[in-house]
C-alpha cells in the first residue's frame, strides 16, 4: 500500500509542467473558436455592407472622416450617412479610398470563409489557397483599375476604383514600362492562373473547344468543399442501406412463406386465417418503421421467388373474401411492379391485378382530383386587367440619354470661404453662432447654424439680403427654423451646378421598386437624395413658374415616371394643352394611355369648348364611379378594384375595373381668361371629390395670380410645386409663403406638401427622350381606341325639348320609363348606367320622357322631378301612348 501511495503522489509533482501548457490551451477551446468565428463572420458582413454603402455615400462622408479628430466623434457620427455609421465610413474609406479600391470587396468573402470554418469545423473552401487567390486578385484588380484611371482623363476623379495603393503601384509600373505596363499585368494574371489552376497547355486552334471545356471543369472543381471523405461516407452509407434492405427482404420472405403455408392449411376457415394473418403484420411493423424510407421503397423492388407466381391462378378468388382482400392486397402488387419503373408502376396494376380500384384508392383519387380542380379554379379566379394587353412591354432605361456622371464640384476652399463670410456677417450684427455645418446638394449647399442662446430667429431671418450681399450669390434663402432639426438653414447656390438627368433618378432602386399607387420621381433634394412621391396621396398638384424656369420639363418628368411604372390598363391621361405644342409628343399614346370624349377628334385637347366638355365629362365619370362604389360598398378605388380583381363584383351589373385617371392642364391662365367660371367650377368639383375614385389633377400655370388661382381652386390643391417666380406676391399666392422668388431657375423648385417645404432640383428629360418613349409605346399593340369618357351635352342642349316626336320613340322608351318610376329619380346618368347606353341616347330618352309627362323639366344640377308616382299609372300612360301613336 505504501508503494501505491508513493506512486500516486508522483504525478502531483509533475503538475507544474502541465499548468505551463494550459496557458496556451485557450486556442483549442471550442468556445474561443466559436467567438472568433462569429467575429470573422460579422466582420465580413460589416465590411461588405460598409463598402457597398461607400459607393453611394463616400463623397459625402469623406470630409467627415478626414475631420473626425478635429470635430469630435459624436458630431461626426451624426453627420455621416454610411449605413454603419462613422466606423463603417472610416473602414470603407481606408479599404476603398486609401488602399485597394473596388477590389476590397474580395476581402469580405475571405473573412467569411475563415469564420465559417471556425464556427462549423468544416472547410467551405481551402483557406490557404483561397487566401493566396484573394491577395493576388486584390492587388491585381487595384493595379488594373489604377492603370485605367491613369490613361483615362474622363474618369480621373473615380479614385475609389483603384484605391491609393493600386494607383501608386500602377503609377510606378507606368513610369517604368509606359504602355507596356498593360502587357505586364496580362502576363502576371496568366502566369498566376497557370500555376494556381495547374494549366499545362495552351488551347490550340484545332480542338480548342474540348480543351477550354476541360479548363473550366478544372476551375469548377477548384473550390469544392466536399471531397473524398464525403464520397467515402456516401459509399459507407449506401453499403449500410443495402445490408438493411437485405435483412428486410429476408424477413419478408420468411413472413410470406409462413403466410402461404398457413393459408394452404386453413383455407376453409377464413375468419381464423384473417386473425392469424393480421397479427404477424402488427408484430412485424414496428421493426421496419425505424428505417421508414427503406421500408416504403422496398415493396416495389422486391424480387420474390417463384412461390408467389404459383399463387397467381388463385388471385381472382381472393377478392371474394370481404375481410382478407384489403389485408392481402399488397402481396400480388410487388410481383407486377418488380419489372416496372416507379413512375409508371400504377398503370399495369389496374388491368392485371384488379379490374377496379379499391374503395380507398378510388376515394383518394377523387380527393386528389378535387384538390387539383380547386387549385386550377383558384389560379384562374382572380381577374388580371393587364391581360387586355398581355404582350405590352414597359419602356426600357436605354431610351433615356446617359449623360456622363459629373460629381458635385464644391471645393473645400469654397465651403470654408462661404462659412467664414456667413459667420463674419452675423458677428457684425452681434449674432453669435455655436456651430455650423454644410450639406452639399446638386444645386445649392445648405449651411445649418445653431445660434447662441438668447438670439431671436427673426433677427437672423431679416439678414437675408445682408448675407446675400456678403456672399455675392444669387438667391440666398433662409429657413428659420428647419422643421424637425432645431437649426437654421441658409441655402447658398453652388458656383458649378450638377444636372440631374432623368436616367439617373428613374433607374434607381428607390423608384423602380416603389410600391406606391402613382409613383412620381421629381429629382434630387439638396442632400443629393432621389425624391419619390405618390401622386395619389397628394392628391392633386398645382404647379407654377415663370417662363423658361422648367415647368414643362417638370410635367414631362411626371408623365414619364408614370409611364415607366403603370400598365395602360391601370392608368389613363386626359391632356389639356391650350398652347397646342407642349404635349403633342404624347399623341402616340392615344390607344394605350389617353382618354377623350367619344366624338373627340384629337386625343390632346386644345380647343377651349372641348376643354369645358371634357371637364364636365370627367364630373359625370366621377358621379358614375361613386355610384359603383356605393353599390359595391367600397370607400375608394383601391378597395373597389381589389374586390373586382377577386371577382366579388358582377360585370353584368355594370361593374368594371377602374383605371386611375390623371388630368393634366398645361396652362390654366389661358383657360381662365377665355372660359372663367365654366372651367373653374368643374375643376373645383373634381378637386373636392375625385380623390377617392382615382381621378387626380395636375394643373400648371406661368402666372400664379389671384384671378387665375382662385380661392376655390387653391383650397382644394394641398400640394403645390413652384419653380422660380418673378415676385414675392406670386410666391405667396402659390406657396402661401415667400422663397420661390429666391430660386435660381433651371429646374430649381420648391415643393409644399401640407406644412412641409422641400427644395428640389428637377430631373431633366429632353424632348427626344420623351419622343422615343412615346414611339416605343405607340409601336406596340394597343386598344382599339382611346379610353372613352362619358358623353356630355351642354345645358342649353339638354334642356331643349322642341322637335321631340313621340311617334318616333326609342325602342327602349318603356324600359327607361319603368326604370325612372321605380327609382323615382329623373337622371340621365341613371339611364346611362343601368341600361348601359351612351350619354346622347340617354339624353334623348329623358327628353322623350319629359314630353310624355313622365319627368319634369331640366333643373340644373338637380335630378328631374318624376311626375308619375306608381307603376300602375305608368302602365296606363304607356298604353295610351301605344294607342295614340
XYZ file of C-alpha atoms in Angstrom, residues 121-551:
431
model
C -15.379 22.955 -38.071
C -15.939 22.401 -41.770
C -13.911 23.689 -44.672
C -16.058 25.750 -47.016
C -13.034 26.466 -49.255
C -9.316 25.639 -48.884
C -8.281 28.609 -46.747
C -4.611 28.846 -47.762
C -5.323 28.581 -51.479
C -8.244 30.965 -51.238
C -6.113 33.455 -49.276
C -3.447 33.406 -51.993
C -6.175 33.812 -54.612
C -7.693 36.818 -52.819
C -4.349 38.535 -52.144
C -3.262 38.268 -55.769
C -6.542 39.467 -57.261
C -6.939 42.305 -54.741
C -3.540 43.664 -55.784
C -4.008 42.882 -59.483
C -7.504 44.396 -59.798
C -6.456 47.552 -57.937
C -3.434 47.910 -60.260
C -5.587 47.361 -63.367
C -8.065 49.989 -62.166
C -5.220 52.383 -61.422
C -3.749 51.820 -64.878
C -7.207 52.506 -66.344
C -7.582 55.747 -64.380
C -4.103 56.967 -65.349
C -4.838 56.558 -69.043
C -8.426 57.898 -68.945
C -8.940 61.609 -68.392
C -12.742 61.317 -68.265
C -12.702 59.030 -65.218
C -9.734 60.523 -63.411
C -11.958 61.521 -60.469
C -13.033 57.922 -59.864
C -10.260 57.243 -57.377
C -12.363 54.754 -55.466
C -11.948 52.217 -58.293
C -8.264 51.626 -57.642
C -7.557 52.936 -54.157
C -4.362 54.640 -53.080
C -2.126 51.546 -53.115
C -3.359 50.343 -56.503
C -2.980 53.807 -58.018
C 0.587 54.258 -56.721
C 1.651 50.758 -57.832
C 0.203 51.278 -61.300
C 1.841 54.734 -61.442
C 5.237 53.199 -60.677
C 4.672 50.474 -63.282
C 3.529 53.056 -65.841
C 6.622 55.193 -65.261
C 8.884 52.150 -65.706
C 7.197 50.448 -68.656
C 4.931 53.004 -70.328
C 2.211 51.350 -72.317
C 3.959 48.036 -71.717
C 2.527 48.081 -68.199
C -0.691 46.647 -69.608
C 1.229 43.706 -71.065
C 2.941 43.121 -67.726
C -0.444 42.997 -65.971
C -1.776 40.495 -68.530
C 1.375 38.393 -68.144
C 1.028 38.348 -64.342
C -2.580 37.181 -64.370
C -1.799 34.497 -66.961
C 1.171 33.098 -65.033
C -0.721 33.135 -61.732
C -3.708 31.298 -63.200
C -1.391 28.814 -64.908
C 0.192 27.808 -61.591
C -2.932 28.205 -59.487
C -5.235 26.173 -61.763
C -2.447 23.846 -62.941
C -2.729 24.754 -66.622
C -0.139 22.704 -68.516
C -1.061 23.517 -72.103
C -2.428 26.437 -74.067
C -5.521 25.677 -76.167
C -4.588 25.339 -79.836
C -6.644 26.426 -82.799
C -7.615 22.818 -83.522
C -9.724 21.162 -80.872
C -9.759 24.285 -78.753
C -13.342 23.761 -77.555
C -12.539 20.470 -75.790
C -9.515 21.971 -74.089
C -11.464 25.018 -72.920
C -14.180 22.760 -71.519
C -11.507 20.816 -69.613
C -10.086 24.093 -68.328
C -13.456 25.222 -66.980
C -14.060 21.802 -65.455
C -10.827 22.209 -63.510
C -11.862 25.666 -62.383
C -15.219 24.347 -61.228
C -13.571 21.625 -59.149
C -11.029 24.003 -57.580
C -13.085 25.216 -54.623
C -15.121 22.096 -53.925
C -15.587 21.848 -50.198
C -16.909 18.299 -50.284
C -14.014 15.950 -51.026
C -13.152 12.268 -50.874
C -14.207 11.964 -47.225
C -17.820 12.705 -48.133
C -17.675 10.207 -51.020
C -16.412 7.593 -48.598
C -19.210 8.498 -46.212
C -21.738 8.132 -49.047
C -20.316 4.739 -50.022
C -20.403 3.601 -46.378
C -23.968 4.802 -46.043
C -25.044 3.040 -49.244
C -23.456 -0.223 -48.042
C -25.333 0.049 -44.731
C -28.575 0.699 -46.595
C -28.013 -2.316 -48.840
C -27.389 -4.520 -45.818
C -30.560 -3.293 -44.102
C -32.520 -3.887 -47.316
C -31.291 -7.468 -47.498
C -32.318 -8.083 -43.885
C -35.786 -6.662 -44.524
C -36.127 -8.790 -47.690
C -35.192 -11.932 -45.791
C -37.743 -11.173 -43.077
C -40.444 -10.533 -45.692
C -39.631 -13.793 -47.476
C -39.938 -15.716 -44.220
C -43.215 -13.947 -43.476
C -44.593 -14.776 -46.960
C -43.653 -18.433 -46.592
C -45.373 -18.647 -43.183
C -48.480 -16.946 -44.533
C -48.566 -19.208 -47.626
C -48.196 -22.401 -45.614
C -50.852 -21.379 -43.127
C -53.213 -20.322 -45.916
C -52.938 -23.781 -47.504
C -53.592 -25.450 -44.149
C -56.533 -23.245 -43.092
C -58.110 -22.231 -46.388
C -61.590 -23.407 -45.303
C -61.666 -21.293 -42.149
C -61.417 -17.687 -43.397
C -62.023 -15.911 -40.137
C -59.274 -17.764 -38.292
C -56.903 -17.145 -41.156
C -57.745 -13.439 -41.059
C -56.965 -13.095 -37.388
C -53.729 -15.088 -37.823
C -52.624 -13.055 -40.833
C -53.197 -9.710 -39.186
C -51.269 -10.393 -36.002
C -47.867 -11.100 -37.596
C -48.241 -7.915 -39.625
C -48.855 -5.918 -36.475
C -45.910 -7.537 -34.776
C -43.543 -7.090 -37.714
C -44.352 -3.428 -38.482
C -42.527 -1.763 -35.556
C -39.207 -3.147 -36.706
C -39.018 -1.606 -40.215
C -40.589 1.694 -39.068
C -37.141 2.782 -37.857
C -35.955 2.625 -41.433
C -39.080 4.248 -42.895
C -37.780 5.342 -46.297
C -36.244 1.921 -46.957
C -39.399 0.112 -45.940
C -41.564 2.259 -48.213
C -39.341 1.732 -51.229
C -38.728 -1.947 -50.694
C -42.032 -3.464 -51.890
C -41.577 -2.098 -55.436
C -38.079 -3.548 -55.817
C -38.600 -6.866 -54.002
C -37.615 -9.898 -56.055
C -39.957 -12.685 -54.954
C -39.209 -16.360 -55.505
C -41.324 -18.467 -57.881
C -43.660 -19.368 -54.992
C -45.862 -16.262 -55.390
C -46.136 -16.909 -59.151
C -47.741 -20.231 -58.371
C -50.399 -18.346 -56.467
C -51.424 -16.268 -59.461
C -54.271 -18.561 -60.530
C -55.680 -18.298 -57.008
C -55.597 -14.485 -57.026
C -59.085 -13.960 -58.592
C -60.685 -15.951 -55.783
C -59.149 -13.844 -53.050
C -61.110 -10.571 -53.604
C -64.309 -12.549 -52.851
C -63.273 -12.699 -49.203
C -64.590 -9.417 -47.795
C -62.136 -9.139 -44.887
C -58.900 -10.630 -46.157
C -58.884 -8.861 -49.514
C -57.724 -5.446 -48.228
C -55.150 -7.074 -45.936
C -53.596 -9.398 -48.508
C -53.888 -6.913 -51.371
C -50.243 -5.749 -51.181
C -48.980 -9.300 -51.796
C -49.540 -9.606 -55.577
C -48.570 -5.965 -56.255
C -44.814 -6.400 -55.832
C -44.899 -9.247 -58.376
C -46.136 -6.949 -61.104
C -44.201 -3.882 -60.003
C -40.812 -5.569 -59.929
C -40.391 -5.178 -63.680
C -41.999 -1.753 -63.918
C -40.305 1.581 -63.130
C -41.653 3.624 -60.211
C -43.036 6.358 -62.423
C -45.372 4.070 -64.368
C -45.940 1.345 -61.775
C -49.566 2.360 -61.244
C -50.724 1.738 -64.843
C -50.238 -2.041 -65.319
C -51.732 -2.809 -61.894
C -55.219 -1.671 -62.897
C -55.914 -4.104 -65.750
C -53.906 -7.095 -64.422
C -54.368 -7.303 -60.673
C -57.845 -5.852 -60.298
C -60.499 -4.531 -62.682
C -61.430 -1.637 -60.400
C -59.520 0.359 -57.784
C -60.349 -0.402 -54.181
C -62.819 1.941 -52.429
C -59.956 3.601 -50.523
C -57.921 4.145 -53.715
C -60.982 5.446 -55.529
C -61.677 7.891 -52.704
C -58.048 9.038 -52.647
C -58.105 9.630 -56.422
C -61.304 11.682 -56.134
C -59.806 13.785 -53.339
C -56.655 14.459 -55.375
C -58.683 15.386 -58.470
C -60.887 17.700 -56.386
C -57.838 19.408 -54.895
C -56.333 19.829 -58.363
C -59.553 21.338 -59.724
C -59.766 23.703 -56.758
C -56.187 24.825 -57.371
C -56.925 25.464 -61.027
C -60.018 27.458 -60.094
C -58.056 29.468 -57.554
C -55.309 30.239 -60.035
C -57.707 31.321 -62.766
C -60.151 33.007 -60.415
C -58.552 36.424 -59.961
C -59.070 38.936 -62.740
C -55.918 40.425 -64.242
C -56.526 43.726 -66.071
C -53.083 43.620 -67.702
C -54.190 40.625 -69.791
C -56.042 43.076 -72.043
C -52.590 43.831 -73.449
C -50.611 40.734 -72.426
C -47.608 41.479 -74.643
C -47.190 45.071 -73.562
C -43.605 45.945 -72.672
C -42.654 48.804 -70.406
C -40.128 51.275 -71.853
C -36.522 50.422 -71.041
C -33.966 52.660 -69.368
C -31.914 52.641 -72.587
C -34.435 55.031 -74.168
C -33.139 57.758 -71.837
C -29.884 59.567 -72.541
C -26.970 58.511 -70.344
C -25.082 61.673 -69.547
C -21.511 61.416 -68.229
C -21.501 61.397 -64.455
C -20.401 64.690 -63.005
C -19.646 64.926 -59.326
C -20.829 67.906 -57.338
C -17.761 70.118 -57.586
C -17.787 72.204 -54.424
C -14.244 72.659 -53.229
C -13.239 72.758 -49.603
C -11.958 76.289 -50.126
C -15.383 77.431 -51.357
C -17.094 75.850 -48.357
C -14.654 77.471 -45.922
C -14.952 80.871 -47.623
C -18.757 80.814 -47.524
C -18.744 79.674 -43.911
C -16.374 82.476 -42.891
C -18.465 85.084 -44.692
C -21.679 83.892 -43.032
C -20.080 83.892 -39.585
C -18.497 87.291 -40.189
C -21.789 88.836 -41.325
C -23.658 87.511 -38.314
C -20.922 88.681 -35.925
C -21.092 92.166 -37.452
C -24.735 92.226 -36.372
C -23.761 90.849 -32.937
C -25.225 87.394 -33.501
C -23.141 84.548 -32.067
C -23.042 81.022 -33.514
C -22.330 77.883 -31.523
C -21.881 75.540 -34.532
C -22.196 75.432 -38.329
C -22.099 72.586 -40.836
C -22.659 72.227 -44.600
C -24.644 69.763 -46.752
C -23.731 69.787 -50.446
C -26.528 69.321 -52.982
C -26.682 69.321 -56.794
C -27.810 72.956 -56.964
C -27.336 74.531 -53.553
C -25.339 73.942 -50.396
C -27.229 74.062 -47.113
C -25.391 75.653 -44.207
C -27.025 74.721 -40.903
C -26.234 77.003 -37.972
C -27.145 76.835 -34.312
C -27.221 80.342 -32.780
C -26.172 81.030 -29.257
C -28.769 81.220 -26.517
C -30.805 84.390 -26.442
C -30.662 85.131 -30.194
C -34.026 85.770 -31.847
C -34.686 83.781 -35.010
C -36.444 86.719 -36.641
C -33.240 88.714 -36.306
C -31.366 86.195 -38.472
C -34.277 85.968 -40.904
C -34.121 89.724 -41.511
C -30.451 89.460 -42.534
C -31.235 87.552 -45.731
C -30.185 90.378 -48.062
C -27.076 91.177 -45.983
C -25.843 87.582 -46.186
C -26.547 87.515 -49.932
C -24.518 90.704 -50.316
C -21.542 89.303 -48.389
C -21.551 86.062 -50.391
C -22.178 87.824 -53.719
C -24.549 84.978 -54.591
C -27.918 84.847 -56.324
C -30.911 83.524 -54.446
C -29.949 83.203 -50.784
C -32.807 81.533 -48.893
C -33.035 81.313 -45.117
C -35.108 78.597 -43.420
C -35.718 79.644 -39.842
C -36.027 77.128 -38.303
C -35.601 73.873 -40.245
C -38.572 71.660 -39.232
C -37.553 68.733 -37.064
C -33.874 69.679 -36.723
C -33.706 72.631 -34.389
C -31.306 74.518 -36.659
C -31.443 77.496 -39.005
C -30.690 76.796 -42.651
C -29.024 79.089 -45.160
C -29.188 77.826 -48.749
C -26.354 79.141 -50.940
C -26.261 78.322 -54.698
C -23.224 76.394 -55.946
C -20.933 78.011 -58.471
C -20.877 74.814 -60.563
C -24.297 73.155 -60.691
C -24.933 69.482 -61.339
C -27.535 68.487 -63.934
C -29.869 65.783 -62.634
C -30.782 63.715 -65.693
C -33.904 61.570 -65.862
C -31.994 58.322 -66.284
C -30.062 58.784 -63.042
C -33.273 59.019 -60.983
C -35.613 56.675 -62.875
C -33.087 53.811 -62.878
C -32.673 53.924 -59.097
C -33.945 51.076 -56.963
C -35.901 53.550 -54.839
C -38.132 54.363 -57.815
C -38.162 51.102 -59.800
C -39.107 49.042 -56.730
C -41.548 51.574 -55.344
C -44.907 50.137 -54.284
C -46.755 53.459 -54.411
C -50.031 53.672 -56.344
C -48.891 56.508 -58.637
C -45.120 56.894 -58.071
C -43.541 60.098 -59.355
C -39.821 60.867 -59.239
C -39.261 64.627 -59.327
C -35.488 64.914 -58.936
C -33.000 65.220 -56.090
C -33.056 67.019 -52.778
C -30.361 69.365 -51.517
C -28.799 66.365 -49.754
C -28.437 64.614 -53.141
C -31.157 62.017 -52.430
C -33.632 60.875 -55.081
C -37.094 62.231 -54.249
C -40.022 59.881 -54.986
C -43.571 60.791 -54.037
C -47.068 59.391 -54.611
C -49.474 61.412 -56.739
C -52.459 59.549 -55.292
C -51.549 60.839 -51.809
C -51.114 64.492 -52.850
C -53.913 64.036 -54.240
C -53.782 66.969 -56.718
C -50.820 69.108 -57.724
C -50.747 72.824 -58.505
C -47.635 73.936 -60.431
C -46.421 77.449 -61.155
C -43.314 79.097 -62.528
C -42.194 81.888 -64.766
C -41.480 81.245 -68.439
C -38.342 79.203 -69.046
C -37.855 78.038 -65.458
C -38.585 74.342 -66.074
C -42.346 73.974 -65.723
